[in-house]
Amino acid sequence: MSRSLLRRTLPLSALAAGLALGQSALATGTPGAPVTRIAVTMTGKDGGTCVLDHDSAPAGPVTFVVTNRSAPAISEMELLSDNRILGEKENLAPGLPPVRFTVTLDGGEYQIYCPNAAQDTIAFSVSGHIAQRAQGTTADLLEEGTKGYAHYVDGMVDAMVTGSKVLQAKIDAGDLAGAQTEYAKVRPFYERIESDVEGFTLPGSDPTDNAGNLDYLIDMRASNLDPAVGWHGFHAIERDLFQRGEITDDTKALAAELTTNATTLQHLSAELRYRPEDLANGAASLIEEVQSGKISGEEEAYAHIDLVDFAANIEGAQQAFAFLSPGMKQIDPDLTQRVDARFGAVKAMLETYRDPQSLGGYARYTASLRASDARKLSHTIQALQEPLSQIAEKVATAG
Amino acid sequence: MTPTKPENQVTLSRRGLFLGAAAGAAAGTALPARAAPPDVSASADPMQTRHLFYGSGPQAGVATLPQKHAMVMTFDLTTQDARELQTLLARWSAAIGVLMEGAPVGQVEPARASAVALDTGEALDLGPAALSVTIGLGPRVFGPELGLAGHRPAKLRDLAPLPSDNLRPEFTGGDLSLQACAEDPQVVYHAVRVLTRIAKRTGAATVRWTQMGFGRASAGKGQVTPRNLLGFRDGTRNIREPDEFDAHVWSREGPAWQHGGTYQVLRKIEMGIENWDTDRVDDQNAVFGRHKASGAPLGGHHEFDTPDFTAQGADGAPVIAEDAHIRLVAYEHNEGTRILRRSYNYTSGLNAVGRLEAGLMFISYQNDPAHFEKLQRKLGAGDALNEYISHVGSALFWVPPAAPEGSYIGAPLFE
């Protein structure tokens, strides 16, 4: 997966000022008014119509009061500047009370975007200028987040390299119990960030050949093996340690190879630069991993530490989301809060599986535990997956 | 196969739909709880037939003529915040309004590359297909958590345990229900799938159990009585006339806004197909009390002949046996108790022991769940059919009246 190294140009025309409600709202268009109020109303006319009571406002804080009176086809509304989202409201539906958001707007041309309306884009202009910017734009906040997240990934990869070396040492010493313990310790570092690093190939290799695919070499499960390349990495070691229960020369070779590949990954990932949507998509991919590999019990078929990986996937996704949150709160505090609450629900559920006696600190994910609990685990994840899937579009187009 | 569109279906523009909806709503204002939802366009092409979501009477999907296919899904609340339920009901209502027009819920292929489409696309261009989606609210909606207990409909509670109940948790209960019915199974599935995504997006609910049904197993007015998977006509004596709906289906209890509501019973009834199929025909007829092919009551000649429950054979035994299905459930023997049956046949492949897994997704509507209990208490205890069926799933919901345009199902709960 190649990452764009290009930085986004930051629009300077607007800055979002959070959700300060228009407590001092005055009549629209009054010069010098601290907050201008604009009513955005959706009706069923022509299959869905979005109208503003005023199409312009003076520079400064502007509160949009959004009411869907009778337009079932319209469920959201955005304020755009040059195709960047400055603020939005979703979950609009006929009959719900009005909702509002406030942004501070500098002079310029803006658009009100109501997807599915007969005329979905309405021009909105702002005259005059606002004083010095008080804080960074949403895009600034998101960019800060991507830098913070890059440090987080670097830290995880460093820890994975260290953990791989410890695992290798235990294996070289023929210490089966010690190696099993270290296996469970090092797994989470990869699982927290796997969606960011899974696209790497070894320098000079054919991208379609698994022999040069680092993720294949590090994390391939028995269910997806390529006979031409054979089994390498964590799960081949897992088989030796937990199914065969013995350390052979092959195990030692696998452990040495894992350390080498982890170190290669460390060098490659240090070059990664992220766009905000990469964090959102990465978080979504980690949640997909939970659904596809952990809840099914396929990931750790021999060690049964699937819940350890599950928790690590969630931690990684939550980290990515947390780095987006300051910017996301500017764009859509409701959605941010909803995703946050769902992460909270997943973590609270995971807490119930804590078991200090078990390898990795979580209950062994046995066939019987899977039979009784997989449904609950999957439902709780699905409740996070849907709202989380909406984040990428918001941050990719944030102004 | 692209059916040719008759001229009159050009009216299926958005404008036409909304004009039609407004006219329908106006027509229904006289007696809210009496009128069945009118068909806007009963087209010759069933895929272009459209039912109204918005109105001032009951929701669509109860008195609506049973469509060919159905899917029910029940949901568990995942919130204790009534506002999240409010958002869900409003978004469900708006989306159902759009789906029943045959339109997608938003863009199937959004213009923005990073966007995740809400509508999953598989029903695009299939037409409205006579879709109806009916929302039900379970007992826990009115429990202490959400603060809505003051609005609890008069008769809403959990169903009582009933004789022969063999209920399995994976097919039982739920806090919300959706019943989607249409002439095309993909339209049905699409509606439930998209509405499920909305439930998760709002954070209010997640899926509990579901059953897809094919082949309506109940008739409405003017429809030929269909057959269940036991090969018998089902629902010959079903409720069909408006005055029967008034007497037995629509509730007039509680505050005025609840009038026109009704109670929805879901029962997943598994059939022992292999044993039934090898049962001799006179026993099958005796179990039901009807002739298999004609549907006539035993001793009668035509399907709609009134059963003669007093007739005796040469041996002195009743022609319609004491434990025959139609005898036990006949309203003459139940103080006039009648319920609207709106069931669907279902199959889910093979079961764990290699038998055909199939049966009846029984759906009934009545103005008091005790009416269902009264009948099922009797059937569960003594029905000859019990040898071949088992009630494995169950749930009860209150179905609020329809919402007028500009509002949503259940809106008065939050005012």
PDB file of C-alpha atoms in Angstrom, chain A residues 342 379 383, chain B residues 75-79 84-85 88 92 175-176 195-207:
ATOM      1  CA  ARG A 342     -19.160   2.405  20.917  1.00  0.00           C
ATOM      2  CA  HIS A 379     -22.913  -7.597  17.571  1.00  0.00           C
ATOM      3  CA  ALA A 383     -22.357  -1.450  16.481  1.00  0.00           C
TER       4      ALA A 383
ATOM      5  CA  PHE B  75     -33.720  -5.905  17.275  1.00  0.00           C
ATOM      6  CA  ASP B  76     -32.314  -5.391  20.738  1.00  0.00           C
ATOM      7  CA  LEU B  77     -31.968  -1.863  22.026  1.00  0.00           C
ATOM      8  CA  THR B  78     -28.337  -0.922  22.569  1.00  0.00           C
ATOM      9  CA  THR B  79     -29.079   2.406  24.190  1.00  0.00           C
ATOM     10  CA  GLU B  84     -31.255   7.654  20.212  1.00  0.00           C
ATOM     11  CA  LEU B  85     -34.411   5.596  19.837  1.00  0.00           C
ATOM     12  CA  LEU B  88     -33.726   5.679  14.916  1.00  0.00           C
ATOM     13  CA  TRP B  92     -36.280   4.372   9.829  1.00  0.00           C
ATOM     14  CA  ASP B 175     -37.314  -4.703  21.523  1.00  0.00           C
ATOM     15  CA  LEU B 176     -38.131  -3.550  17.989  1.00  0.00           C
ATOM     16  CA  LEU B 195     -32.671  -0.433   7.859  1.00  0.00           C
ATOM     17  CA  THR B 196     -30.422  -2.657   9.971  1.00  0.00           C
ATOM     18  CA  ARG B 197     -27.450  -0.502   9.026  1.00  0.00           C
ATOM     19  CA  ILE B 198     -29.359   2.585  10.119  1.00  0.00           C
ATOM     20  CA  ALA B 199     -30.063   0.922  13.473  1.00  0.00           C
ATOM     21  CA  LYS B 200     -26.354   0.395  14.013  1.00  0.00           C
ATOM     22  CA  ARG B 201     -25.380   3.844  12.754  1.00  0.00           C
ATOM     23  CA  THR B 202     -27.662   5.542  15.227  1.00  0.00           C
ATOM     24  CA  GLY B 203     -26.293   3.387  18.027  1.00  0.00           C
ATOM     25  CA  ALA B 204     -29.826   2.535  19.116  1.00  0.00           C
ATOM     26  CA  ALA B 205     -30.251  -1.127  18.231  1.00  0.00           C
ATOM     27  CA  THR B 206     -28.660  -4.282  16.913  1.00  0.00           C
ATOM     28  CA  VAL B 207     -30.097  -7.428  15.358  1.00  0.00           C
TER      29      VAL B 207
END
